Short mmCIF file of C-alpha atoms and ligand atoms in Angstrom, two decimals:
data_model
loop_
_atom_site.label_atom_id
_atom_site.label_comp_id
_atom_site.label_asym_id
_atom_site.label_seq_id
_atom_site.Cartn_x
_atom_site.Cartn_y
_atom_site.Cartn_z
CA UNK M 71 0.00 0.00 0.00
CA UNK M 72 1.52 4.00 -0.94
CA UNK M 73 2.00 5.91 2.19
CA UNK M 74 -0.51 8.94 1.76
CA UNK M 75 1.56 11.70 -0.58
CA UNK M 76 3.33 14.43 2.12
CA UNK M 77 1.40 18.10 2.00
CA UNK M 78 2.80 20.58 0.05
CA UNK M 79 2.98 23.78 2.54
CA UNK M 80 4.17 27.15 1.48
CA UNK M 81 5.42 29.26 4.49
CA UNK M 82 4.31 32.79 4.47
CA UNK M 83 7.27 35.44 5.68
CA UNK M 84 8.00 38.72 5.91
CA UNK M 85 10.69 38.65 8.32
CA UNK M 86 13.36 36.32 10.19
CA UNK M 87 11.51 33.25 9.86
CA UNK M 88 12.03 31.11 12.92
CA UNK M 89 8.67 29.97 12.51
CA UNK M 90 9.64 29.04 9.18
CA UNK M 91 12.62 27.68 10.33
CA UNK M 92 10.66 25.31 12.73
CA UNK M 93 7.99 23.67 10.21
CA UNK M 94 11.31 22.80 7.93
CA UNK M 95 13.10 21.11 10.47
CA UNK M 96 9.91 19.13 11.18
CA UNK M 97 9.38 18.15 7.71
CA UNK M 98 12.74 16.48 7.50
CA UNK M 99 11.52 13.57 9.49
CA UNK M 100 10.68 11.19 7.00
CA UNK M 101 7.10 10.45 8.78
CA UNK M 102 6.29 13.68 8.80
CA UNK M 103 3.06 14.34 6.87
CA UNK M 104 3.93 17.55 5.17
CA UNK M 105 7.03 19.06 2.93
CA UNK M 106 7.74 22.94 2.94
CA UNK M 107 7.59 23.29 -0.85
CA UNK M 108 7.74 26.83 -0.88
CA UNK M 109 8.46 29.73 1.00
CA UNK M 110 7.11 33.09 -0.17
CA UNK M 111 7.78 36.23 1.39
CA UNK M 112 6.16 40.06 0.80
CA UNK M 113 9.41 41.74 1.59
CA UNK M 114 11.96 40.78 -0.83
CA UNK M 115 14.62 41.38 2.10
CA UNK M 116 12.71 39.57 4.45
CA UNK M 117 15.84 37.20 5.98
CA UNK M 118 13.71 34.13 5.86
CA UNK M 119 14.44 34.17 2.25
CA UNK M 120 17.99 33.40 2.48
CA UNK M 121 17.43 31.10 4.81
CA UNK M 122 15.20 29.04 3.00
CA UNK M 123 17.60 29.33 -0.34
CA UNK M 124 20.54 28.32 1.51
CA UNK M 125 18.23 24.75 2.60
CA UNK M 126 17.34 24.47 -1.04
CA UNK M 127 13.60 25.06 -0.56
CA UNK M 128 11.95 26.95 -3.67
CA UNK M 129 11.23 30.51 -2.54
CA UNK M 130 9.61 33.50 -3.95
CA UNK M 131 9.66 37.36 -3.25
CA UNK M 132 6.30 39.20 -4.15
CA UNK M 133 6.53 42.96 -3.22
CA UNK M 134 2.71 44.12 -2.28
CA UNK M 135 4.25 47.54 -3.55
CA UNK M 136 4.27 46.33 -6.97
CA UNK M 137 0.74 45.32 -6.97
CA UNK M 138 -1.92 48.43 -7.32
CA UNK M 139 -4.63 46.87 -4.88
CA UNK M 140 -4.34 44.07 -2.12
CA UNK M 141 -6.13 41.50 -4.34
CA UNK M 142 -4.10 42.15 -7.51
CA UNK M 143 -1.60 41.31 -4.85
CA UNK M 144 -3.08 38.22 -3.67
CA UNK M 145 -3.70 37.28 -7.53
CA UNK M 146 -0.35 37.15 -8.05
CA UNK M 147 0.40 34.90 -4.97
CA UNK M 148 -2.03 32.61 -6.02
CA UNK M 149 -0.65 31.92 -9.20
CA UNK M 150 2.64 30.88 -7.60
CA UNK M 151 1.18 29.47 -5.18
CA UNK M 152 -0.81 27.46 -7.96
CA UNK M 153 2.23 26.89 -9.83
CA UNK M 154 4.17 25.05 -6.92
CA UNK M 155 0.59 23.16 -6.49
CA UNK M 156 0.30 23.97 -2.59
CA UNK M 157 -1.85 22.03 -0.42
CA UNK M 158 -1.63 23.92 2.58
CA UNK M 159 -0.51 27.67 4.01
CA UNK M 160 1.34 28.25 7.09
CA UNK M 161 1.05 31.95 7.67
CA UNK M 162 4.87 31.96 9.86
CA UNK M 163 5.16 36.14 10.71
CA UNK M 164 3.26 36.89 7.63
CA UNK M 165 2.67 40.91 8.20
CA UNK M 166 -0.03 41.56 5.27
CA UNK M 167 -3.97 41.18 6.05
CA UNK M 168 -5.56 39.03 3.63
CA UNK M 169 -8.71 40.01 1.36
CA UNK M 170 -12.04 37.27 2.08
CA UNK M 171 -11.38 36.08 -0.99
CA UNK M 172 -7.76 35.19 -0.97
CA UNK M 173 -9.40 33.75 2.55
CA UNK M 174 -12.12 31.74 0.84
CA UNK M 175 -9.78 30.36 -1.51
CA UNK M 176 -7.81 28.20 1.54
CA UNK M 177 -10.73 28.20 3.89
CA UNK M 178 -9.73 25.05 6.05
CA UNK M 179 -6.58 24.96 4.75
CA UNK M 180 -4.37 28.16 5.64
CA UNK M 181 -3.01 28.28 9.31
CA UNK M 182 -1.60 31.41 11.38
CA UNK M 183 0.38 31.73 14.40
CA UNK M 184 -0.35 34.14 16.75
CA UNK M 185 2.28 35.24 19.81
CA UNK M 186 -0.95 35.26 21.97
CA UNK M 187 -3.72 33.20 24.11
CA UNK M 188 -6.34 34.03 21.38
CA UNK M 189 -8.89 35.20 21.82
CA UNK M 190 -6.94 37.86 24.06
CA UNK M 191 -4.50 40.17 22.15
CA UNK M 192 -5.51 40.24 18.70
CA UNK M 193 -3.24 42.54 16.61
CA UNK M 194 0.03 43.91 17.17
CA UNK M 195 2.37 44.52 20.33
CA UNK M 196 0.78 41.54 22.09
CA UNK M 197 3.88 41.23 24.41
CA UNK M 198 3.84 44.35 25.66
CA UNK M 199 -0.13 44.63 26.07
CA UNK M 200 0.11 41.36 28.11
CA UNK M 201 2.44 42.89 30.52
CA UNK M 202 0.13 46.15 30.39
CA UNK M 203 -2.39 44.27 31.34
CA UNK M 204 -0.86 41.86 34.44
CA UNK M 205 -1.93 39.21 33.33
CA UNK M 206 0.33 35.68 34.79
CA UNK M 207 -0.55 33.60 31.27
CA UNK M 208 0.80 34.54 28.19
CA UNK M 209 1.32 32.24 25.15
CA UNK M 210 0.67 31.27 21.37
CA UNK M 211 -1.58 30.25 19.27
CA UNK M 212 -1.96 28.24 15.57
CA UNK M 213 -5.31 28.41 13.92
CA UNK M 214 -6.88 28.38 10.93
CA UNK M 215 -7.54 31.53 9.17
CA UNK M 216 -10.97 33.20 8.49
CA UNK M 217 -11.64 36.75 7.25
CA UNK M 218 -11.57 37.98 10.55
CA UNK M 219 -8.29 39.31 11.90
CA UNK M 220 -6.74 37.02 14.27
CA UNK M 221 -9.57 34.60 14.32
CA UNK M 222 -10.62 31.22 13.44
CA UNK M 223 -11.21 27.73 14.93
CA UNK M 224 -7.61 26.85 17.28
CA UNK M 225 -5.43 24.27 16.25
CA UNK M 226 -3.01 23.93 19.18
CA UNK M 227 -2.33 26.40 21.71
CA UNK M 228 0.91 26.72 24.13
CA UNK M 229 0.68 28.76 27.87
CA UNK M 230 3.84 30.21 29.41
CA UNK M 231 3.90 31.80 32.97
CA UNK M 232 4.75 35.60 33.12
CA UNK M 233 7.36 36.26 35.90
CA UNK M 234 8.36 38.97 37.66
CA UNK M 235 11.10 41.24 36.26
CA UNK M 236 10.06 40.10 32.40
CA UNK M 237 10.30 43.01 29.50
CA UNK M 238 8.33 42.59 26.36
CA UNK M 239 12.06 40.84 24.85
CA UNK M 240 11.88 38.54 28.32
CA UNK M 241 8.06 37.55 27.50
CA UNK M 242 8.68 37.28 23.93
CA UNK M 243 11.37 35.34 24.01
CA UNK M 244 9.54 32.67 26.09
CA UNK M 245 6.76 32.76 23.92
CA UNK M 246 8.56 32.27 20.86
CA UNK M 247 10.20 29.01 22.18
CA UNK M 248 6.85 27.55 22.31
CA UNK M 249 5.75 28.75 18.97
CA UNK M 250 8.52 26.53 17.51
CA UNK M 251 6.98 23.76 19.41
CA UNK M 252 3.39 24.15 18.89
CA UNK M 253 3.25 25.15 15.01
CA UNK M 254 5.05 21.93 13.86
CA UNK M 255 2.68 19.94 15.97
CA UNK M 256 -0.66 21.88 14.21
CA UNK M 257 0.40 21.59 10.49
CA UNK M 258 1.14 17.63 11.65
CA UNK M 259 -2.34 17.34 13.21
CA UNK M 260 -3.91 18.99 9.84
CA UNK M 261 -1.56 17.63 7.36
CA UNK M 262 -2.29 13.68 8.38
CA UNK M 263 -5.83 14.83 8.53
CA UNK M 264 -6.59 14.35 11.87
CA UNK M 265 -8.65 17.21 12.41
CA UNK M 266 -12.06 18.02 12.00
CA UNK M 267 -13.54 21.80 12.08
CA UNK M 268 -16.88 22.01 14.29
CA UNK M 269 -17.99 25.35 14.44
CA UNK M 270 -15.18 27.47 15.77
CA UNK M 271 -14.10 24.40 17.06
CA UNK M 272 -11.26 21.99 15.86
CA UNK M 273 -11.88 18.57 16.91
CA UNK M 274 -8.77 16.35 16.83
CA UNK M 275 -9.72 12.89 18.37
CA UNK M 276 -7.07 10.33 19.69
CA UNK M 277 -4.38 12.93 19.89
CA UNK M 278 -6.26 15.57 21.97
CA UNK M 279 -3.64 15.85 24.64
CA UNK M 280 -0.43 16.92 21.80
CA UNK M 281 -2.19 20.30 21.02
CA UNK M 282 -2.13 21.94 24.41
CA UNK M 283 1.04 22.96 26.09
CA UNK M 284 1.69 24.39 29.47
CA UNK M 285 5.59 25.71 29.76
CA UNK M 286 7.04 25.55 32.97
CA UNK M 287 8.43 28.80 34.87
CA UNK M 288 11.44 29.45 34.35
CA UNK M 289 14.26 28.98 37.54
C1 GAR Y 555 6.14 35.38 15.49
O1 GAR Y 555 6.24 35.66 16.86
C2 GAR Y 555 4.67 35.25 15.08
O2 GAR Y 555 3.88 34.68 16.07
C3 GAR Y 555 4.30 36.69 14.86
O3 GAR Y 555 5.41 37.25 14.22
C4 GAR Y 555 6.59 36.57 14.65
C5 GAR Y 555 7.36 36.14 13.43
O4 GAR Y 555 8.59 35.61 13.79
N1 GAR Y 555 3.11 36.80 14.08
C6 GAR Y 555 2.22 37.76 14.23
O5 GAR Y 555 2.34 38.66 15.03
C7 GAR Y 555 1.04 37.67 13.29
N2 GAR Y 555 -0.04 38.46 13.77
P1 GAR Y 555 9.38 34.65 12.81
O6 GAR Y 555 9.52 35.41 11.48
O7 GAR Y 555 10.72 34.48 13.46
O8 GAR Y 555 8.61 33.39 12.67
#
């Protein structure tokens, strides 16, 4: 019997691409269920890029400045993305909102990460509005994508404590460690199909327990 063909993902950048970095060095595990086929970036500097090139995955820089309108934008995506005949998006630090109908065109199958316990801290800044705030959880989030900014049914999400003494670059940091963790595990879950959208809900059956991640404070 043929193992079920691997997903073809394209990693959305616009910056370092650690995220990026993560879902790559996941893929190389030959059971993993997905491949990063492409990684595609709306700043043509972003350093993600090189990265990517330098691991031999296809990449492509797509300047929204060149494009008159956001969907003549996303029309040009899609035809690359068409051309390297993705399966899946992983939004990884992905800086550009998306029209409802680039949306609609991956409903179900386009995931974000979000350095955030979603629903709290939509938007930008969300270290520093946590500390704002007080509150003692922090974390990250993947989930699909829907029109809606910073929405959409959770895939997996990871909890870190916030201690005393932290700065946004503390917090973040600490966040961003489990971002690495929790985004490989999402695009797994959704790549092998394990996952079922109910609602706003994502129902994952047997492995229920992988998509939910407390950190531990730090010493
Ligand atoms: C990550 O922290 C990601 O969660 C965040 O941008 C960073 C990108 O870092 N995304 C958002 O804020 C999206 N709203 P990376 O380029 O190193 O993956």
């Amino acid at each position: 019997m043929n193992a079920m063909p691997r997903k073809r993902v394209a990693a959305l950048i616009s910056g370092r691409g650690s995220n990026m970095l993560s879902l790559m060095a996941a893929a190389r595990q030959p059971d993993y269920p997905a491949e990063i086929a492409l990684v595609l970036s709306n700043k043509v500097d972003a350093p993600g890029l090189a990265t990517a090139r330098e691991a031999g995955i296809a990449t492509a820089a797509l300047s929204h400045k060149d494009h008159p309108t956001r969907e003549d934008f996303e029309r040009a995506m899609q035809a690359i993305l068409d051309e390297h005949k993705i399966d899946l998006i992983c939004l990884a630090g992905f800086m550009r909102l998306l029209t409802p109908w680039f949306v609609e065109q991956w409903q179900g199958r386009m995931l974000n990460i979000h350095p955030a316990l979603l629903p709290s801290f939509r938007g930008l800044h969300t270290h520093e509005r946590a500390l704002e705030d007080g509150v003692k959880i922090h974390g990250a989030t993947v989930h699909f994508v829907v029109p809606e900014m910073d929405a959409g049914p959770i895939v997996a999400q990871a909890a870190v404590p916030v201690v005393d003494g932290d700065t946004p670059a503390t917090l973040g940091a600490r966040v961003l460690a489990q971002e690495h963790v929790i985004y490989p595990l999402a695009l797994k879950l959704v790549a092998s199909g394990a996952t079922r959208i109910d609602g706003n809900r994502v129902i994952t059956g047997e492995q229920a327990s992988d998509h939910v991640l407390v950190a531990p404070t730090p010493v």
